[in-house]
Short mmCIF file of C-alpha atoms and ligand atoms in Angstrom, two decimals:
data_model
loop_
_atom_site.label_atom_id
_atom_site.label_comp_id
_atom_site.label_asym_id
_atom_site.label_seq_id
_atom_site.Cartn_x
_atom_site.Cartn_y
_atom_site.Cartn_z
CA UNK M 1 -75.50 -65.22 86.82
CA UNK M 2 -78.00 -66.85 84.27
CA UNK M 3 -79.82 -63.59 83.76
CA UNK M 4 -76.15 -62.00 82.93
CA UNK M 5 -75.80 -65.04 80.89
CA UNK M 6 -78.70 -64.03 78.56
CA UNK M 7 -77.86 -60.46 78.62
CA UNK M 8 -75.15 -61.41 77.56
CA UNK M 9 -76.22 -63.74 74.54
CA UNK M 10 -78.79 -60.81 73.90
CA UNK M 11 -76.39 -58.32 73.53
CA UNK M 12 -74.08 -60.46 71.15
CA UNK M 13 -77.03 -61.37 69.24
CA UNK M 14 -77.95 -57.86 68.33
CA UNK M 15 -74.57 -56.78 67.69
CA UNK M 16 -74.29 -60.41 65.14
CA UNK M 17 -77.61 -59.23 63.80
CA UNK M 18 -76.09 -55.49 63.31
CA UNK M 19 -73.09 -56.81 61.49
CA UNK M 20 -75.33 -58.61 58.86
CA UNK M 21 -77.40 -56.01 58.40
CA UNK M 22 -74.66 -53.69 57.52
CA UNK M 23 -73.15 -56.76 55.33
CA UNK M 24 -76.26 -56.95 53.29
CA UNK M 25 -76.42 -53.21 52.63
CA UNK M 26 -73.09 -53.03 51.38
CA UNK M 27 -73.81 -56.11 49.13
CA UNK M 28 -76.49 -54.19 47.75
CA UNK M 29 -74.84 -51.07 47.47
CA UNK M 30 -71.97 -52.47 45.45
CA UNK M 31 -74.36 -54.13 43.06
CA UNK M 32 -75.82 -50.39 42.61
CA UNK M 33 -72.05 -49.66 42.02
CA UNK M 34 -71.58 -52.21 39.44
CA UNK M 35 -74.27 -51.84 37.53
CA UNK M 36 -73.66 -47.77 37.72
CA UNK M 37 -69.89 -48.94 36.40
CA UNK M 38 -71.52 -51.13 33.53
CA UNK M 39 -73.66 -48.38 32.43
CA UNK M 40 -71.28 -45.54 32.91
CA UNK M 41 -68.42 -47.72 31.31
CA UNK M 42 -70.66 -48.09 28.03
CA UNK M 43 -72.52 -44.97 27.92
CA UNK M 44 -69.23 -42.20 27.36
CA UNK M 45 -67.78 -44.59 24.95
CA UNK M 46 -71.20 -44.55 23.12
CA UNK M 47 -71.70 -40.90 23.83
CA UNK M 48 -67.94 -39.85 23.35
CA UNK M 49 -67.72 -41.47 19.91
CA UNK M 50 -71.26 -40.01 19.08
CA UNK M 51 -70.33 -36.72 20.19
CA UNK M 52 -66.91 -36.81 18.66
CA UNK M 53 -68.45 -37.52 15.37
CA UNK M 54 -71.68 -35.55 15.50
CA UNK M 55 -70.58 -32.01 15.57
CA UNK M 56 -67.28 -32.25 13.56
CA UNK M 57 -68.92 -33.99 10.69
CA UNK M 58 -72.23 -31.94 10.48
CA UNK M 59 -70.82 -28.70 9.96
CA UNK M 60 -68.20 -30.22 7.09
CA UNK M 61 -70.81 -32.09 5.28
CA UNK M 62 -73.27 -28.78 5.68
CA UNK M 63 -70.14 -26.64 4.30
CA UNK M 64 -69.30 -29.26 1.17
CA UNK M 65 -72.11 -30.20 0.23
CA UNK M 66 -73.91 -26.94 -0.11
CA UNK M 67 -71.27 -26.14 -2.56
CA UNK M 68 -71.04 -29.54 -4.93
CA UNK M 69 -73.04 -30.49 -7.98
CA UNK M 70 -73.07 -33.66 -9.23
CA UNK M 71 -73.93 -33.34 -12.77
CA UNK M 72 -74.22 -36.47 -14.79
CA UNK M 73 -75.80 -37.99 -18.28
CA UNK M 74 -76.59 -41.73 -17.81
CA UNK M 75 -78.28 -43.68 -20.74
CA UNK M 76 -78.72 -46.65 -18.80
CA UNK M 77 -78.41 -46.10 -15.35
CA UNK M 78 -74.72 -47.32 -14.51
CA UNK M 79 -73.62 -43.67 -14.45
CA UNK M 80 -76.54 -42.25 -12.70
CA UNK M 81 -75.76 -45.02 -9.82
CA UNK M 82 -72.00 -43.42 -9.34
CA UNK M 83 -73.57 -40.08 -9.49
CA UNK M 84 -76.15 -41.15 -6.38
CA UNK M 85 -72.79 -42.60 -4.15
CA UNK M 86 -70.97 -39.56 -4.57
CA UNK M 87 -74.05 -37.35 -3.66
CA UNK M 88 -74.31 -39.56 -0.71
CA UNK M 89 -70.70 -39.33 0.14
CA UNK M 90 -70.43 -35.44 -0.32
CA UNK M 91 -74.26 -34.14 -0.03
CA UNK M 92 -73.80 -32.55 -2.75
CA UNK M 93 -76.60 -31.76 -5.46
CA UNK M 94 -77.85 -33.74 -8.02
CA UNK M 95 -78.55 -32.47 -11.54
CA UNK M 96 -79.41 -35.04 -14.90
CA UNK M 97 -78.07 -33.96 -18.30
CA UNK M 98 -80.87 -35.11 -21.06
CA UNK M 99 -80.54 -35.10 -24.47
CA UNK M 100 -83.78 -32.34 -25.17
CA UNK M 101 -84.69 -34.78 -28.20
CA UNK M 102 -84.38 -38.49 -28.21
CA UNK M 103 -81.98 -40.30 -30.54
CA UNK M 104 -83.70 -42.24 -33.71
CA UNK M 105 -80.84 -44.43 -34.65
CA UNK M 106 -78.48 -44.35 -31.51
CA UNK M 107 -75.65 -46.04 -32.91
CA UNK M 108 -75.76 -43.95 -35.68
CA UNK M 109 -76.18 -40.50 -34.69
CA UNK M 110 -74.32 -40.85 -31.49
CA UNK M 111 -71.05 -41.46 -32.95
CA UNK M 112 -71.93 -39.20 -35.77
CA UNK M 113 -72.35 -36.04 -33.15
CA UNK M 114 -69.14 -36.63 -31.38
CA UNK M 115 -66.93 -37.20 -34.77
CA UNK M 116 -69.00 -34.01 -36.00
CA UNK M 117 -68.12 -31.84 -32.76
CA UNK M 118 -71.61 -31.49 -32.73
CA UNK M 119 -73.79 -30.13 -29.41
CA UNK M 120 -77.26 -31.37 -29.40
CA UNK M 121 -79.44 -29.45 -27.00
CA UNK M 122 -79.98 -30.54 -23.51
CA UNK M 123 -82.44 -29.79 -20.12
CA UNK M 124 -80.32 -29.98 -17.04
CA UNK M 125 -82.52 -30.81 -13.99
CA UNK M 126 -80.63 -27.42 -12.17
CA UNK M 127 -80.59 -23.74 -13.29
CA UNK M 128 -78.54 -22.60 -10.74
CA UNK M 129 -75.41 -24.67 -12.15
CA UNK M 130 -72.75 -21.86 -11.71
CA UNK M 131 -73.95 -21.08 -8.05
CA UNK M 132 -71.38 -24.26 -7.42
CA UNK M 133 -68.04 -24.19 -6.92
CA UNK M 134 -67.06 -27.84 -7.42
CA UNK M 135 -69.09 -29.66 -9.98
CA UNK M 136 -68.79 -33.32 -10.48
CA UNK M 137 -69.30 -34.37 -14.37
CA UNK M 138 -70.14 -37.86 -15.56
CA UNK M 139 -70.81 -40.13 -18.33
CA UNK M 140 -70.75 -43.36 -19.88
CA UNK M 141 -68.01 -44.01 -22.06
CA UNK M 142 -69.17 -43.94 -25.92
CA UNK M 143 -66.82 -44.90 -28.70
CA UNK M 144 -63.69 -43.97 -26.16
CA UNK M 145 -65.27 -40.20 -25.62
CA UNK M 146 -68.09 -38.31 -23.83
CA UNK M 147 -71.21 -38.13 -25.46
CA UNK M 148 -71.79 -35.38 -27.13
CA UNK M 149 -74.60 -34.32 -24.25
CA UNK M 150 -71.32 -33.61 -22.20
CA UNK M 151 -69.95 -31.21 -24.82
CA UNK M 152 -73.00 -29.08 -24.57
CA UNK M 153 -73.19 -28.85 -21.07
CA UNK M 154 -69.81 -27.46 -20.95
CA UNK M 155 -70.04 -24.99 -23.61
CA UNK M 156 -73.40 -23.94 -22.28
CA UNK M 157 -71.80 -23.18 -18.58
CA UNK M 158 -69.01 -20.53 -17.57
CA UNK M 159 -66.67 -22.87 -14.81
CA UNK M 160 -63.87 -19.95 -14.80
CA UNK M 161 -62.28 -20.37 -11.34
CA UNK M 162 -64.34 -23.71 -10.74
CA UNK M 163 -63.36 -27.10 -9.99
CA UNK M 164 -64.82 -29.73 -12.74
CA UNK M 165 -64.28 -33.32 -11.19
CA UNK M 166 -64.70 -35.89 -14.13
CA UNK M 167 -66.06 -39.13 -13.84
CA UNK M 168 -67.11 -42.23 -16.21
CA UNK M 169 -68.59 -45.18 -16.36
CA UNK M 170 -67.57 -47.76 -19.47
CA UNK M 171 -67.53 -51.61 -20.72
CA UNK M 172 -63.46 -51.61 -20.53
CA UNK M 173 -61.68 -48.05 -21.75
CA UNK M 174 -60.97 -46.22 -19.04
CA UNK M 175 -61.87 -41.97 -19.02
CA UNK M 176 -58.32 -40.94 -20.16
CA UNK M 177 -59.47 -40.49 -23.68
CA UNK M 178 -62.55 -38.73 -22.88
CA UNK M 179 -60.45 -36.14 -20.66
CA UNK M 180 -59.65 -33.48 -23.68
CA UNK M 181 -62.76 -31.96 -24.20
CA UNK M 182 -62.49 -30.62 -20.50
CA UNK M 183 -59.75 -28.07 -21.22
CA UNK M 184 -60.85 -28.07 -24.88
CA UNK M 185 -64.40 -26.29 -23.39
CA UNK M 186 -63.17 -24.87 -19.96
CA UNK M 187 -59.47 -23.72 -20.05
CA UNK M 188 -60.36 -21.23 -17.00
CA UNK M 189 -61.33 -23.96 -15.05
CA UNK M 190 -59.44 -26.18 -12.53
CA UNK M 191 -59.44 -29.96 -14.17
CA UNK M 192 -58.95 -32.24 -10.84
CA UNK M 193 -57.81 -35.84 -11.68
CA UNK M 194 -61.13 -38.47 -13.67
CA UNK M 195 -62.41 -42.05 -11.77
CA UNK M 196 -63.33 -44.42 -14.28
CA UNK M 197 -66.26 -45.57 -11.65
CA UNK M 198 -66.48 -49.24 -12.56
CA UNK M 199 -66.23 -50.22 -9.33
CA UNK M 200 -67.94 -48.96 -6.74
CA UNK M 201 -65.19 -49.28 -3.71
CA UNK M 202 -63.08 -47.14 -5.82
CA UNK M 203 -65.45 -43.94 -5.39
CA UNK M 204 -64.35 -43.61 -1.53
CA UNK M 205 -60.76 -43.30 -1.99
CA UNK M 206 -60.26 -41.14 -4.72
CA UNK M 207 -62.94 -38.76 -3.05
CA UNK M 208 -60.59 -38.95 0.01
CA UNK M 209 -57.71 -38.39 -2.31
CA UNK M 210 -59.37 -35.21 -3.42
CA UNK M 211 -59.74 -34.05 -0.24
CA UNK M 212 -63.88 -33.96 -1.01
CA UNK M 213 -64.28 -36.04 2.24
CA UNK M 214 -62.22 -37.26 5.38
C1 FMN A 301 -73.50 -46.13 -27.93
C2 FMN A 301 -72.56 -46.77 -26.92
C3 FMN A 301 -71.18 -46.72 -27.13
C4 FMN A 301 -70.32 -47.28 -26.18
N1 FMN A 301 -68.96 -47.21 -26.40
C5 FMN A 301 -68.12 -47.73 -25.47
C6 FMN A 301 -66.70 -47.64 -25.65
O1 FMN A 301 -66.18 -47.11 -26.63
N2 FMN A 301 -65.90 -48.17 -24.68
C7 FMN A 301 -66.42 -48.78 -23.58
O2 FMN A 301 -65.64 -49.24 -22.73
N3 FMN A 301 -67.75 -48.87 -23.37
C8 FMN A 301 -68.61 -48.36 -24.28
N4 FMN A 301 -69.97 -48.45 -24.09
C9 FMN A 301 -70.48 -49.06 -22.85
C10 FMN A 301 -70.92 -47.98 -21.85
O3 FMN A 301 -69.90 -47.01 -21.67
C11 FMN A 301 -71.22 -48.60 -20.48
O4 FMN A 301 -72.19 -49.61 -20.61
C12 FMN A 301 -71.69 -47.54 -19.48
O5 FMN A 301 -71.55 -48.05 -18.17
C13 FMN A 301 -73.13 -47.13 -19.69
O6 FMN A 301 -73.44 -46.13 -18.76
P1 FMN A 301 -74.94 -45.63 -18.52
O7 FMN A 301 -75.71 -46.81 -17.97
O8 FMN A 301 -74.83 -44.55 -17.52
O9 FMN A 301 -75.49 -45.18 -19.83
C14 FMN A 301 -70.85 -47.92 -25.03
C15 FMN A 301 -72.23 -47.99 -24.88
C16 FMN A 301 -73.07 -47.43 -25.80
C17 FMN A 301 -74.57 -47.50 -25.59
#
């Protein structure tokens, strides 16, 4: 009876120790499982948005940019900043209009050549300018016009059938009055509508409202 007894206690303490063991292991497994749910839970949102992004923007900015020139005269550098953000934006190419000589008296003979109608040579860091079919123009404001740098640039180039995008940078006047020389020099091109670029939050919007970008 004792010996039974013990079997007895034997047997229920294996089958106790059986039951734990198969308790732990499931513990153990289910922290796997967690951890596999953390990691899985974080990696396709990660990996979704990154692949949802990745190959429908590459192709679009390959496509635009390849296609945009951002050409721009900037005496001081406020311009030239605009012209970097909507490079940046579009991936389209830079090119700097430079007056070919430097002014003596700027004051002077700046507003002299734009009353005058007159177009001072220029070197434009791009040859290639009419390989693009959208070309971005800017300038600073001078005396309520383009400089006269601008003039020559687009009575140098043939934009038939091309998209000019104006843009300007200025103390207070905004581009309006600058605008006429556009169709005065390319009446076969498409005109699309100026930024005066003071600010620059207002570059994203009105590229979105061009349809450059998304
Ligand atoms: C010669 C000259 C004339 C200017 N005339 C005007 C003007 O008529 N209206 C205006 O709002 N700003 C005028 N400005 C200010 C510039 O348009 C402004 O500082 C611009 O951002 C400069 O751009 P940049 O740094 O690319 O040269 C003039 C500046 C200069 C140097």
């Amino acid at each position: 009876m004792k010996t039974k007894r013990s079997m007895l206690a034997l047997v229920m303490v294996m089958v106790l120790s059986l039951v734990l063991a198969a308790c732990g292991s499931a513990s153990t497994k289910n922290s796997f499982e967690n951890s596999d749910i953390e990691t899985i839970t974080s990696t396709p949102e990660t990996a979704s948005s990154d692949a949802s992004a990745a190959p429908s923007e590459e192709p679009d900015d390959t496509s635009k940019g390849s296609n945009i020139l951002i050409a721009y005269f900037s005496h001081t550098g406020n311009t030239e900043q605009v012209a970097q953000e909507i490079a940046e934006y579009t991936g389209g190419d830079l090119a700097e209009i430079q007056r070919a000589e430097e002014y003596g008296d700027l004051q002077e003979e700046a507003e002299a050549e734009i009353l005058d109608g007159t177009r001072p040579d220029i070197t434009v860091s791009v040859e290639n300018i009419t390989d693009y079919d959208t070309v971005f123009v800017g300038y600073p404001i001078w005396w309520d016009e383009a400089p006269a740098m601008i003039a020559t640039f687009l009575a140098d180039n043939d934009f038939s059938g091309k998209t000019i995008i104006p843009f300007c940078t200025s103390a207070s006047d905004d581009i309006g009055n600058s605008l006429h020389i556009f169709s005065e020099l390319c009446p076969d091109a498409e005109i699309a509508e100026g930024l005066t670029a003071n600010d620059l939050n207002d570059i994203e919007p009105w590229l979105q409202e061009l349809g450059i970008i998304g």
